[in-house]
Coordinates of C-alpha atoms and ligand atoms in Angstrom, one line a residue:
M188 CA -15.0 -6.9 -18.1
N189 CA -18.5 -6.1 -17.1
K190 CA -20.0 -2.3 -17.2
T191 CA -21.2 -2.3 -13.7
W192 CA -18.6 0.1 -12.4
E193 CA -20.7 3.1 -13.5
S194 CA -23.3 2.3 -10.7
R195 CA -20.6 1.1 -8.2
L196 CA -18.4 3.9 -7.0
A197 CA -17.1 1.7 -4.4
W198 CA -18.3 4.2 -1.6
L199 CA -20.1 7.4 -1.6
K200 CA -23.2 5.3 -2.6
A201 CA -25.3 8.6 -2.5
L202 CA -23.1 9.8 -5.6
K203 CA -25.5 8.5 -8.5
T204 CA -25.0 11.0 -11.3
P205 CA -21.7 11.0 -13.0
V206 CA -19.7 14.2 -13.0
P207 CA -20.3 15.9 -16.6
A208 CA -17.3 16.1 -18.9
E209 CA -17.4 19.8 -19.4
L210 CA -16.6 20.7 -15.6
N211 CA -12.9 21.8 -15.6
N212 CA -11.8 22.6 -12.3
P213 CA -12.5 21.7 -8.6
L214 CA -14.6 24.5 -7.7
E215 CA -17.1 23.6 -10.6
V216 CA -16.8 19.9 -9.5
A217 CA -17.6 20.8 -5.9
D218 CA -20.6 22.9 -7.0
F219 CA -21.9 20.2 -8.9
E220 CA -21.4 17.5 -6.3
A221 CA -23.0 19.7 -3.4
K222 CA -26.0 20.5 -5.7
T223 CA -26.7 17.0 -6.8
Y224 CA -25.9 15.4 -3.5
L225 CA -28.2 17.5 -1.7
N226 CA -31.1 17.3 -4.2
F227 CA -30.6 13.5 -4.2
E228 CA -31.0 13.6 -0.6
K229 CA -33.8 16.0 -0.7
T230 CA -32.6 17.7 2.2
G231 CA -33.5 21.2 1.2
R232 CA -30.2 22.4 2.6
S233 CA -27.9 24.5 0.4
V234 CA -24.2 24.7 0.2
C235 CA -22.2 28.2 -0.4
F236 CA -18.5 28.5 -1.2
K237 CA -15.9 31.0 0.1
T238 CA -12.7 30.6 -2.0
Y239 CA -9.4 31.7 -0.5
P240 CA -6.6 30.9 -3.1
A241 CA -3.8 30.7 -0.3
M242 CA -5.9 28.0 1.5
K243 CA -4.9 25.7 -1.5
E244 CA -6.0 22.1 -0.2
S245 CA -7.3 23.3 2.9
Y246 CA -11.0 23.8 3.9
A247 CA -13.3 24.7 6.7
I248 CA -16.9 23.7 7.1
E249 CA -19.4 25.9 9.0
T250 CA -23.3 25.4 9.4
A251 CA -25.3 28.6 8.7
G252 CA -28.9 28.4 9.0
D253 CA -30.1 25.3 7.5
G254 CA -27.2 25.2 5.0
Y255 CA -23.5 25.1 4.8
I256 CA -20.5 27.3 4.0
I257 CA -17.4 25.7 2.8
S258 CA -14.3 27.8 2.7
G259 CA -10.9 26.7 1.1
G260 CA -8.6 26.8 -1.9
Q261 CA -8.6 24.8 -4.8
P262 CA -9.1 21.8 -4.4
G263 CA -9.7 22.4 -0.8
V264 CA -13.5 23.3 -1.4
L265 CA -13.8 20.0 -3.3
Y266 CA -12.3 18.3 -0.4
G267 CA -14.5 20.2 1.9
V268 CA -17.7 18.8 -0.1
Y269 CA -16.7 15.1 0.0
A270 CA -15.6 15.6 3.7
L271 CA -19.2 16.9 4.3
M272 CA -20.8 14.2 2.5
R273 CA -18.8 11.5 4.2
A274 CA -19.7 13.0 7.5
L275 CA -23.4 13.2 6.8
E276 CA -23.3 9.7 5.4
A277 CA -21.5 8.4 8.3
G278 CA -23.6 10.4 11.0
E279 CA -20.5 11.8 12.2
K280 CA -19.9 15.4 13.6
L281 CA -18.7 17.7 10.8
P282 CA -14.8 18.6 11.2
S283 CA -14.3 21.8 13.1
G284 CA -11.8 24.5 12.1
V285 CA -9.6 24.4 9.3
Q286 CA -8.6 21.0 7.9
K287 CA -5.2 20.6 6.3
P288 CA -3.7 17.2 5.0
Y289 CA -1.0 15.9 7.1
Y290 CA 1.1 14.7 4.1
P291 CA 1.3 17.3 1.2
L292 CA 1.9 14.5 -1.3
R293 CA -0.7 11.7 -1.1
M294 CA 0.3 9.2 -4.0
I295 CA -1.3 6.0 -5.5
D296 CA 1.2 4.2 -7.5
C297 CA -0.4 1.8 -10.2
W298 CA 1.9 -1.0 -11.3
D299 CA 0.3 -1.3 -14.7
N300 CA 2.1 -2.5 -17.6
M301 CA 1.2 -1.4 -21.1
D302 CA 0.3 -4.8 -22.3
G303 CA -2.7 -4.6 -20.0
S304 CA -1.5 -6.7 -17.0
V305 CA -1.0 -5.4 -13.7
E306 CA 2.0 -6.5 -11.4
R307 CA 0.5 -7.9 -8.3
G308 CA -3.1 -6.8 -9.6
Y309 CA -6.2 -8.7 -8.2
A310 CA -8.8 -6.7 -9.6
G311 CA -8.7 -7.4 -13.4
R312 CA -6.6 -5.7 -16.0
S313 CA -5.2 -2.4 -16.3
I314 CA -7.6 0.6 -16.3
W315 CA -5.3 2.6 -18.5
F316 CA -3.6 0.1 -21.0
E317 CA -4.0 -2.9 -23.2
E318 CA -2.1 -4.4 -26.2
N319 CA 0.8 -1.9 -25.8
R320 CA -1.3 1.2 -26.2
F321 CA -3.6 3.4 -24.0
D322 CA -7.0 1.8 -23.8
Y323 CA -9.3 3.5 -21.4
D324 CA -13.0 4.7 -20.8
P325 CA -12.8 8.4 -20.1
A326 CA -15.8 8.4 -18.1
R327 CA -14.4 5.8 -16.1
I328 CA -11.2 7.9 -15.4
R329 CA -13.3 10.7 -14.5
Q330 CA -15.0 8.5 -11.9
L331 CA -11.7 7.3 -10.7
G332 CA -10.6 10.9 -10.2
R333 CA -13.7 11.6 -8.2
M334 CA -13.2 8.6 -6.0
L335 CA -9.7 9.7 -5.4
A336 CA -10.7 13.2 -4.5
S337 CA -13.5 12.1 -2.3
V338 CA -10.7 10.8 0.1
G339 CA -8.1 13.6 -0.7
I340 CA -5.5 11.8 -2.7
N341 CA -3.6 14.2 -5.1
V342 CA -1.0 12.2 -7.0
L343 CA -1.4 9.3 -9.3
C344 CA 1.4 7.5 -11.0
I345 CA -0.2 5.5 -13.7
N346 CA 2.8 3.1 -14.9
N347 CA 4.7 0.3 -13.1
V348 CA 7.8 1.2 -11.3
N349 CA 9.3 -1.9 -13.3
V350 CA 9.1 0.0 -16.5
H351 CA 8.7 -2.4 -19.4
Q352 CA 8.5 -1.6 -23.1
P353 CA 6.8 0.5 -24.5
A354 CA 6.2 2.5 -21.2
Q355 CA 9.5 4.2 -21.7
H356 CA 7.7 6.1 -24.6
L357 CA 5.4 7.8 -22.1
L358 CA 8.3 10.5 -22.0
D359 CA 8.3 11.1 -25.6
N360 CA 5.8 10.1 -28.4
L361 CA 3.1 9.0 -26.0
L362 CA 3.3 12.4 -24.0
P363 CA 0.2 13.7 -25.6
Q364 CA -1.9 10.8 -24.5
V365 CA -0.3 11.4 -21.2
E366 CA -1.8 14.7 -21.1
Q367 CA -5.1 13.6 -22.1
I368 CA -5.4 11.7 -19.0
A369 CA -4.0 14.4 -16.8
A370 CA -6.7 16.6 -18.3
L371 CA -9.4 14.1 -17.2
L372 CA -8.1 14.1 -13.4
R373 CA -7.1 17.8 -13.2
P374 CA -10.9 18.7 -12.2
F375 CA -10.4 16.6 -9.3
G376 CA -7.2 17.9 -8.1
V377 CA -5.4 14.8 -8.9
R378 CA -1.9 15.4 -10.8
L379 CA 0.0 12.6 -12.7
M380 CA 3.4 11.1 -11.9
L381 CA 5.4 8.7 -14.1
S382 CA 7.6 5.9 -13.3
I383 CA 10.9 6.2 -15.2
D384 CA 13.7 3.8 -16.3
F385 CA 17.1 5.2 -15.1
S386 CA 18.9 3.8 -18.4
L387 CA 16.6 5.9 -20.6
P388 CA 19.5 8.0 -22.1
L389 CA 21.2 4.7 -23.3
Q390 CA 18.2 3.7 -25.1
N391 CA 18.1 7.1 -26.7
G392 CA 21.5 7.3 -28.3
V393 CA 23.5 8.6 -25.4
E394 CA 26.6 6.2 -24.7
T395 CA 26.0 5.9 -20.9
A396 CA 23.5 6.6 -18.4
D397 CA 26.3 7.4 -15.7
P398 CA 24.8 10.2 -13.7
E399 CA 28.1 12.4 -13.5
D400 CA 28.4 12.4 -17.2
P401 CA 27.3 15.9 -18.4
A402 CA 25.7 14.4 -21.6
V403 CA 23.4 12.3 -19.4
A404 CA 22.5 15.3 -17.4
D405 CA 21.8 17.5 -20.4
W406 CA 19.7 14.5 -21.9
W407 CA 17.5 14.5 -18.8
K408 CA 17.2 18.2 -18.8
K409 CA 16.1 18.6 -22.3
R410 CA 13.5 15.7 -22.0
A411 CA 12.3 17.4 -18.7
R412 CA 11.6 20.4 -20.6
E413 CA 9.7 18.6 -23.1
V414 CA 7.6 16.6 -20.5
W415 CA 6.6 19.6 -18.5
G416 CA 6.0 21.4 -21.7
A417 CA 3.3 18.9 -22.5
I418 CA 2.1 18.5 -18.9
P419 CA 2.8 21.6 -16.9
D420 CA 1.4 20.2 -13.7
L421 CA 3.1 16.9 -13.7
A422 CA 4.0 16.1 -10.1
G423 CA 7.3 14.2 -10.7
F424 CA 9.2 11.0 -11.6
L425 CA 9.2 7.9 -9.6
V426 CA 12.2 5.7 -9.9
K427 CA 13.1 2.1 -8.9
A428 CA 16.9 1.9 -9.2
D429 CA 19.3 -0.8 -8.6
S430 CA 16.5 -2.9 -7.3
E431 CA 15.6 -6.5 -8.4
H432 CA 17.8 -5.9 -11.7
R433 CA 16.5 -2.6 -12.6
P434 CA 19.2 -0.3 -13.9
G435 CA 20.8 2.3 -11.6
P436 CA 23.8 4.3 -10.7
N437 CA 25.8 1.5 -9.0
A438 CA 26.5 0.2 -12.6
Y439 CA 28.6 3.5 -12.9
G440 CA 30.2 3.2 -9.3
R441 CA 28.0 6.3 -8.5
T442 CA 26.0 6.6 -5.2
H443 CA 22.1 6.7 -5.1
A444 CA 22.4 10.2 -3.9
Q445 CA 24.3 11.1 -7.1
G446 CA 21.8 9.3 -9.1
A447 CA 18.6 11.1 -7.7
N448 CA 20.2 14.4 -7.6
M449 CA 21.1 14.4 -11.3
L450 CA 17.4 13.5 -12.1
A451 CA 16.1 15.9 -9.4
R452 CA 18.1 19.0 -10.8
A453 CA 16.6 18.2 -14.4
I454 CA 13.2 18.4 -13.0
A455 CA 13.6 21.2 -10.2
P456 CA 12.9 24.2 -12.5
F457 CA 9.3 22.8 -13.3
G458 CA 8.6 22.2 -9.6
G459 CA 8.8 18.4 -10.1
V460 CA 9.6 16.0 -7.1
L461 CA 11.9 12.9 -7.6
V462 CA 10.6 10.0 -5.8
W463 CA 13.4 7.5 -5.3
R464 CA 12.5 4.0 -3.9
A465 CA 14.5 2.7 -1.2
F466 CA 13.8 -1.0 -1.9
V467 CA 17.3 -2.0 -2.6
Y468 CA 18.7 -5.2 -1.5
N469 CA 20.8 -8.1 -2.9
C470 CA 18.3 -10.4 -4.6
M471 CA 20.9 -12.8 -5.7
Q472 CA 22.0 -13.9 -2.0
D473 CA 23.4 -17.4 -1.6
W474 CA 21.3 -19.1 1.1
R475 CA 24.5 -20.5 2.6
D476 CA 25.4 -16.8 3.3
T477 CA 24.3 -16.3 6.9
N478 CA 26.2 -12.8 7.2
T479 CA 24.1 -11.1 4.7
D480 CA 20.6 -10.0 6.4
R481 CA 18.0 -8.5 3.9
P482 CA 16.5 -6.2 6.2
R483 CA 19.6 -4.7 7.1
A484 CA 20.1 -3.5 3.4
A485 CA 18.2 -0.3 2.9
Y486 CA 19.4 1.5 6.2
D487 CA 23.0 0.3 5.4
L488 CA 22.7 1.7 2.1
Y489 CA 21.0 5.1 2.7
Q490 CA 21.7 6.1 6.2
P491 CA 25.3 7.3 5.4
L492 CA 23.8 9.3 2.5
D493 CA 21.4 11.2 5.0
G494 CA 21.9 15.1 4.0
A495 CA 23.2 14.2 0.6
F496 CA 19.9 14.5 -1.2
D497 CA 18.7 17.6 -2.9
E498 CA 15.6 19.3 -1.5
N499 CA 13.2 17.9 -4.3
V500 CA 14.2 14.3 -3.9
I501 CA 11.8 12.2 -1.7
L502 CA 13.3 8.7 -0.4
Q503 CA 10.3 6.4 -0.8
V504 CA 10.6 3.8 2.0
K505 CA 8.3 0.6 2.5
Y506 CA 6.7 0.5 5.9
G507 CA 8.9 -2.6 7.0
P508 CA 12.4 -3.6 6.1
Y509 CA 11.4 -6.6 4.1
D510 CA 8.5 -6.1 1.7
F511 CA 4.8 -5.5 2.7
Q512 CA 4.6 -8.5 5.0
V513 CA 1.5 -9.2 7.2
R514 CA 3.6 -8.1 10.2
E515 CA 7.0 -6.2 10.3
P516 CA 8.6 -3.8 12.4
V517 CA 8.5 -0.2 11.3
S518 CA 11.7 0.4 8.9
P519 CA 14.4 1.8 10.7
L520 CA 15.0 4.1 7.9
L521 CA 11.9 5.9 8.8
L522 CA 13.4 6.8 12.1
G523 CA 17.0 7.3 11.0
M524 CA 16.9 9.9 8.1
E525 CA 17.0 13.4 9.9
K526 CA 18.1 15.3 6.9
T527 CA 16.4 13.6 4.0
R528 CA 12.6 14.0 2.8
L529 CA 10.9 10.6 3.1
A530 CA 7.7 9.1 2.0
V531 CA 6.4 6.0 3.8
E532 CA 5.0 3.2 1.1
F533 CA 2.0 1.0 1.7
Q534 CA 0.7 -1.5 -0.7
L535 CA -3.1 -1.7 -1.1
A536 CA -2.8 -4.6 -3.5
Q537 CA -3.1 -7.6 -1.2
E538 CA 0.2 -9.2 -2.6
Y539 CA 1.3 -10.9 0.7
T540 CA -2.1 -10.3 2.4
G541 CA -4.7 -12.5 0.6
H542 CA -4.8 -11.3 -3.0
Q543 CA -8.1 -9.4 -2.4
I544 CA -9.6 -13.0 -1.8
D545 CA -9.0 -13.2 1.8
L546 CA -10.2 -10.3 3.9
F547 CA -7.5 -7.8 5.0
A548 CA -8.7 -4.5 6.4
M549 CA -5.4 -2.6 6.5
P550 CA -6.2 0.4 9.0
P551 CA -4.9 -1.8 11.9
L552 CA -1.6 -2.6 10.2
W553 CA -1.3 1.3 9.3
R554 CA -2.0 2.3 13.0
D555 CA 0.9 0.1 14.3
I556 CA 3.2 1.6 11.7
F557 CA 2.2 5.2 12.3
D558 CA 2.5 4.8 16.1
Q559 CA 6.2 3.5 15.5
M560 CA 7.3 6.0 12.9
G561 CA 9.2 9.4 13.3
K562 CA 7.0 11.8 11.9
E563 CA 9.2 14.9 11.3
R564 CA 10.9 13.9 8.0
V565 CA 8.2 11.8 6.7
R566 CA 6.2 14.3 4.5
A567 CA 4.8 12.1 1.9
I568 CA 2.8 9.0 1.7
A569 CA 2.4 6.5 -1.3
A570 CA 0.5 3.2 -1.8
V571 CA 0.6 0.5 -4.3
S572 CA -2.9 0.4 -6.1
N573 CA -5.3 -2.2 -5.7
L574 CA -7.5 -1.0 -8.7
G575 CA -8.3 -2.8 -11.9
R576 CA -11.0 -3.2 -14.4
D577 CA -13.2 -5.3 -12.5
G578 CA -16.7 -3.8 -11.9
N579 CA -16.4 -3.1 -8.5
W580 CA -12.8 -1.6 -9.0
T581 CA -11.2 -3.8 -6.3
G582 CA -12.1 -7.3 -7.0
H583 CA -13.2 -7.9 -3.5
P584 CA -16.1 -5.3 -2.8
F585 CA -14.5 -4.9 0.8
A586 CA -11.1 -4.2 -0.8
A587 CA -12.6 -0.5 -1.6
L588 CA -12.1 0.1 2.2
N589 CA -8.3 0.0 2.0
L590 CA -8.3 2.8 -0.6
F591 CA -11.0 4.9 1.2
A592 CA -9.0 4.5 4.4
Y593 CA -5.7 5.3 2.8
G594 CA -7.0 8.7 1.7
I595 CA -8.4 9.4 5.4
F596 CA -5.2 8.4 7.0
A597 CA -3.1 10.4 4.5
W598 CA -4.9 13.4 5.9
K599 CA -4.9 12.2 9.6
P600 CA -2.4 9.6 10.4
D601 CA -3.7 9.5 14.1
A602 CA -7.3 8.4 12.8
S603 CA -8.8 5.5 14.6
P604 CA -9.0 2.3 12.3
Q605 CA -12.7 1.7 14.0
Q606 CA -13.8 5.1 13.1
V607 CA -12.6 4.9 9.6
I608 CA -14.0 1.5 8.9
R609 CA -17.3 2.8 10.3
A610 CA -17.1 5.7 8.0
W611 CA -16.6 3.4 5.1
V612 CA -19.3 1.1 5.8
R613 CA -21.8 4.0 6.3
N614 CA -20.8 5.6 3.1
T615 CA -20.9 2.1 1.1
Y616 CA -24.0 0.3 2.5
N617 CA -27.3 0.8 4.2
L618 CA -27.4 -1.5 7.1
S619 CA -29.1 -1.8 10.2
E620 CA -26.9 -0.9 13.4
Q621 CA -26.6 -4.3 14.4
D622 CA -25.4 -5.4 10.9
E623 CA -23.2 -2.4 10.7
E624 CA -21.4 -3.4 13.9
Q625 CA -21.0 -7.0 12.7
L626 CA -19.4 -6.0 9.5
I627 CA -17.3 -3.5 11.2
D628 CA -15.9 -5.9 13.8
L629 CA -15.3 -8.4 11.1
L630 CA -13.2 -6.1 9.2
L631 CA -11.4 -4.8 12.1
A632 CA -10.5 -8.2 13.1
S633 CA -9.5 -9.6 9.5
R634 CA -5.7 -8.6 9.8
G635 CA -5.3 -10.6 13.0
V636 CA -7.2 -13.4 11.5
Y637 CA -5.0 -13.7 8.5
E638 CA -1.9 -13.2 10.5
K639 CA -2.9 -16.0 12.8
Y640 CA -3.1 -18.7 9.9
T641 CA -0.2 -17.7 7.9
A642 CA 3.4 -17.2 8.9
P643 CA 3.7 -17.2 12.5
L644 CA 4.9 -14.3 14.8
G645 CA 6.5 -12.1 12.4
L646 CA 8.5 -15.0 10.7
C647 CA 7.4 -13.8 7.4
W648 CA 8.0 -15.6 3.9
M649 CA 6.4 -18.8 4.2
V650 CA 4.3 -18.1 1.3
R651 CA 4.4 -19.6 -2.0
P652 CA 7.0 -18.0 -4.3
E653 CA 4.9 -18.4 -7.4
G654 CA 2.0 -15.6 -6.9
H655 CA 2.4 -15.1 -3.0
Y656 CA -0.7 -16.9 -2.1
G657 CA -0.9 -20.1 -0.1
P658 CA 1.6 -21.8 2.3
S659 CA 5.1 -22.8 1.2
P660 CA 7.3 -22.9 4.4
Y661 CA 10.2 -24.1 2.1
G662 CA 9.4 -22.1 -0.8
Y663 CA 12.0 -19.4 -0.2
E664 CA 14.3 -21.2 2.1
F665 CA 16.9 -22.1 -0.5
Q666 CA 16.4 -19.2 -2.9
A667 CA 18.3 -16.0 -3.8
W668 CA 15.9 -13.5 -2.2
G669 CA 17.4 -13.2 1.3
T670 CA 14.1 -14.4 2.9
Y671 CA 14.9 -17.4 5.2
N672 CA 13.4 -18.9 8.4
R673 CA 16.2 -21.6 9.0
A674 CA 13.8 -23.8 10.8
D675 CA 15.7 -27.0 12.1
R676 CA 14.7 -29.5 14.7
N677 CA 16.1 -27.3 17.6
A678 CA 14.7 -23.9 16.7
V679 CA 13.4 -21.4 14.2
G680 CA 14.2 -17.9 13.1
V681 CA 17.2 -15.6 12.4
D682 CA 18.9 -14.0 15.3
R683 CA 19.0 -10.3 14.5
T684 CA 20.3 -9.2 17.8
E685 CA 23.8 -8.2 17.9
R686 CA 24.9 -11.6 18.7
G687 CA 23.5 -12.2 15.4
T688 CA 23.1 -10.1 12.4
G689 CA 23.1 -6.9 14.3
Y690 CA 19.9 -5.7 12.4
V691 CA 18.5 -4.6 15.7
A692 CA 21.2 -1.9 16.1
Q693 CA 19.4 -0.1 13.2
Y694 CA 16.8 1.3 15.9
P695 CA 16.9 4.1 18.2
P696 CA 18.1 2.9 21.7
K697 CA 14.4 2.6 23.1
W698 CA 13.3 0.3 20.3
K699 CA 16.4 -1.6 20.3
K700 CA 16.3 -2.4 24.0
L701 CA 12.6 -3.5 23.5
Y702 CA 13.3 -5.8 20.4
E703 CA 16.6 -7.3 21.5
N704 CA 15.3 -9.1 24.7
P705 CA 13.0 -12.1 23.6
H706 CA 11.2 -11.5 27.1
T707 CA 10.4 -7.8 26.1
C708 CA 10.1 -8.0 22.2
P709 CA 6.4 -8.0 21.4
D710 CA 5.1 -11.5 20.7
E711 CA 3.8 -10.8 17.3
L712 CA 7.5 -9.9 16.0
L713 CA 9.3 -12.4 18.2
L714 CA 10.4 -14.6 15.3
F715 CA 11.3 -11.3 13.2
F716 CA 14.0 -10.5 15.6
H717 CA 15.1 -13.9 17.4
R718 CA 16.0 -17.6 16.5
L719 CA 14.2 -19.5 19.3
P720 CA 13.8 -23.2 20.5
Y721 CA 10.6 -24.7 20.2
D722 CA 10.4 -25.0 24.0
F723 CA 11.0 -21.3 24.5
V724 CA 8.4 -20.0 27.1
M725 CA 6.3 -17.0 26.0
K726 CA 5.1 -14.3 28.1
D727 CA 1.8 -16.1 28.8
G728 CA 3.5 -19.3 29.7
R729 CA 2.7 -21.4 26.5
T730 CA 5.7 -22.7 24.6
L731 CA 6.6 -21.3 21.2
I732 CA 5.6 -24.3 19.4
Q733 CA 2.3 -24.4 21.2
R734 CA 1.6 -21.0 20.5
I735 CA 2.3 -21.7 16.9
Y736 CA -0.3 -24.4 16.8
D737 CA -2.7 -22.2 18.7
D738 CA -2.6 -19.5 16.5
H739 CA -3.4 -21.9 13.3
F740 CA -6.1 -23.6 14.9
E741 CA -7.7 -20.5 16.0
G742 CA -7.1 -18.7 12.7
V743 CA -9.2 -21.3 10.9
V744 CA -12.0 -21.2 13.5
A745 CA -12.0 -17.3 13.2
A746 CA -12.3 -17.6 9.3
E747 CA -15.1 -20.1 9.6
T748 CA -16.8 -17.7 12.1
M749 CA -16.3 -14.8 9.6
A750 CA -17.9 -16.8 6.9
E751 CA -21.0 -17.3 9.1
T752 CA -21.4 -13.7 9.9
L753 CA -20.9 -12.8 6.5
K754 CA -23.6 -14.9 5.1
A755 CA -26.1 -13.5 7.5
L756 CA -25.2 -9.9 6.4
P757 CA -27.9 -8.2 4.1
L758 CA -25.6 -6.9 1.5
P759 CA -26.5 -5.7 -1.9
E760 CA -26.8 -8.7 -4.2
E761 CA -23.7 -8.4 -6.1
D762 CA -21.4 -7.6 -3.3
R763 CA -22.8 -10.5 -1.1
R764 CA -22.2 -13.0 -4.2
E765 CA -18.7 -11.5 -4.7
A766 CA -17.8 -11.5 -1.1
L767 CA -19.0 -15.0 -0.2
E768 CA -17.4 -16.4 -3.2
R769 CA -14.2 -15.2 -1.9
M770 CA -14.9 -16.1 1.6
D771 CA -15.3 -19.8 0.7
L772 CA -11.8 -19.6 -0.8
Q773 CA -10.4 -17.8 2.2
V774 CA -11.6 -20.6 4.4
Q775 CA -10.0 -23.5 2.3
N776 CA -6.7 -21.2 2.2
A777 CA -6.8 -20.9 6.0
R778 CA -7.2 -24.7 6.3
E779 CA -4.4 -25.3 3.9
W780 CA -2.1 -22.8 5.8
R781 CA -3.1 -24.3 9.3
D782 CA -2.4 -27.8 8.2
V783 CA 1.0 -27.1 6.1
I784 CA 2.5 -25.0 8.9
N785 CA 1.6 -27.1 11.8
T786 CA 2.8 -30.2 10.1
F787 CA 6.0 -28.4 9.0
F788 CA 7.0 -27.5 12.7
R789 CA 5.6 -30.9 14.2
R790 CA 7.9 -32.7 11.8
F791 CA 10.9 -30.7 12.9
S792 CA 10.1 -30.4 16.5
G793 CA 8.5 -33.6 17.2
V794 CA 6.1 -32.0 19.7
D795 CA 2.3 -32.9 19.7
D796 CA -0.3 -30.4 20.3
V797 CA -1.2 -30.5 24.0
H798 CA -4.8 -30.1 23.2
G799 CA -4.6 -33.3 20.8
R800 CA -5.9 -31.4 17.7
K801 CA -5.3 -33.0 14.4
I802 CA -2.0 -32.3 12.8
Y803 CA -1.0 -34.4 9.8
D804 CA 2.1 -36.5 9.7
Ligands
GCU1099 C1 7.7 -6.9 -4.5 C2 6.9 -7.5 -5.7 C3 7.6 -7.1 -7.0 C4 7.7 -5.5 -6.9 C5 8.6 -5.3 -5.8 C6 8.7 -3.6 -5.8 O1 8.9 -7.6 -4.5 O2 6.9 -8.9 -5.3 O3 6.5 -7.4 -7.9 O4 8.1 -5.3 -8.3 O5 8.0 -5.5 -4.7 O6 8.1 -3.2 -4.8 O7 9.4 -3.0 -6.6

């Protein structure tokens, strides 16, 4: 890959000087960043620090004369310096009062394999691994630490939740190398986490991986001692169990609480957290079976276990009940676990949202989810990484916005998408006010545009199964993944009301009432909850089929308009070239989606577009 990453920090354009290798704690880095930034800016302003260890990650910024005082703990002061820079660059008011992160654990999960591939990665190969060994540039990893700290992210899991060989050895003979990475990131307040394979004892001479077998628990205790002996500040383990063919406690007739607690107890003495993913469903479903409904699966499995998990277990729940789709209702599990610590999981990697080719700024999606989410028990946040070895880190230069914004939302889930996008644009580019507004509007609208030309009204899964890019309304229809649209000549969708699969009953009464009636259900989720005839009359008087056609025609026009806007923006040369190349592909993709989806539905419904626009036969 190219070497341009050094000069392309993705944002914080003002940070030109790499952080020297000899700085080894957040306070030293804070001091360095403050000095070089203010020198670079030639502002003549000074920064002084007051450290209060008890403030830990918190900080406060005050102005004093023509300088600033930043008080905080470690790494709080460092977060304070970056917050100051972000605000100065964005022309925003300085945050007032003590700033404390809303989510204590703010995680990025890399889905990197040791062969160098990245599962669902769209920004080049792994930044950590190649040819089944570690292969990274320490300077680049320091730069990564800096990027993460600059938006307050504090935990990084370096290996895929699907633990393929030889990643098992991250817990034994590769430990010293894991510690080397931990040491590179420590000055930035970033702690490592490791994905583990539940069946590891079995691969190491124990006869079983049964969590209730004392030999298994002992094996994990011993392993935990060794792991934390090598990396004392390791944040914890991340586990994908009984999910998409990964091993788990079910094989031994044990519950997920038994499985998770056994591991949690092994790591509790070292302060480790056990992050247990709730992405569990039947991935071997017979499509003929209409009683099983995949969105129900996680709640049905975990809700009865509420209260059974140890305090250092965090159940990590994807934001919607399916799988990182463009539009889903919030997962009912996030609303229904009063006695369990939860993490909400987002996906920065644009698996179902355009592969970092099509524009998809995520803040509006997250805004919807945060607005629906019960916040009391959700005390951690995770996101699948969108990073790779590409020069600009994220494939599409604008995809960096999603990482930036994720960090900001993890501190302030009530942030406004527009403000966060503005902050990113101003920290990344030097544009005139008018150009800036154009770019902000384009990014803000991008999710809505993508949504219009892809699967309609919350229906989901009309994407090509191979790779998840481009349209294929039949692609998932007769498969084992539990993802069906069940379109026929009369109707489309799955009835998830109590007359149907009953999924809607997993929501608290207020939500259930809203969703179960197609006349009150928000339009954008209509086909998530309902099976409806094509002549169903929508709130605005259009028929369902006409709304589907309209969205697809409008989505393409909007993509074409975005392309025009983008061409006129004076971005730095490399970003402009990369963004325009991808925009061409996006427009082609949008046209393909429009024609395939509209044709699919016209063939079934036999209804023409009332405006006489072209739909193929
Ligand atoms: C999706 C994705 C997989 C991934 C899985 C997960 O299904 O396609 O590649 O492993 O999510 O979140 O574990």
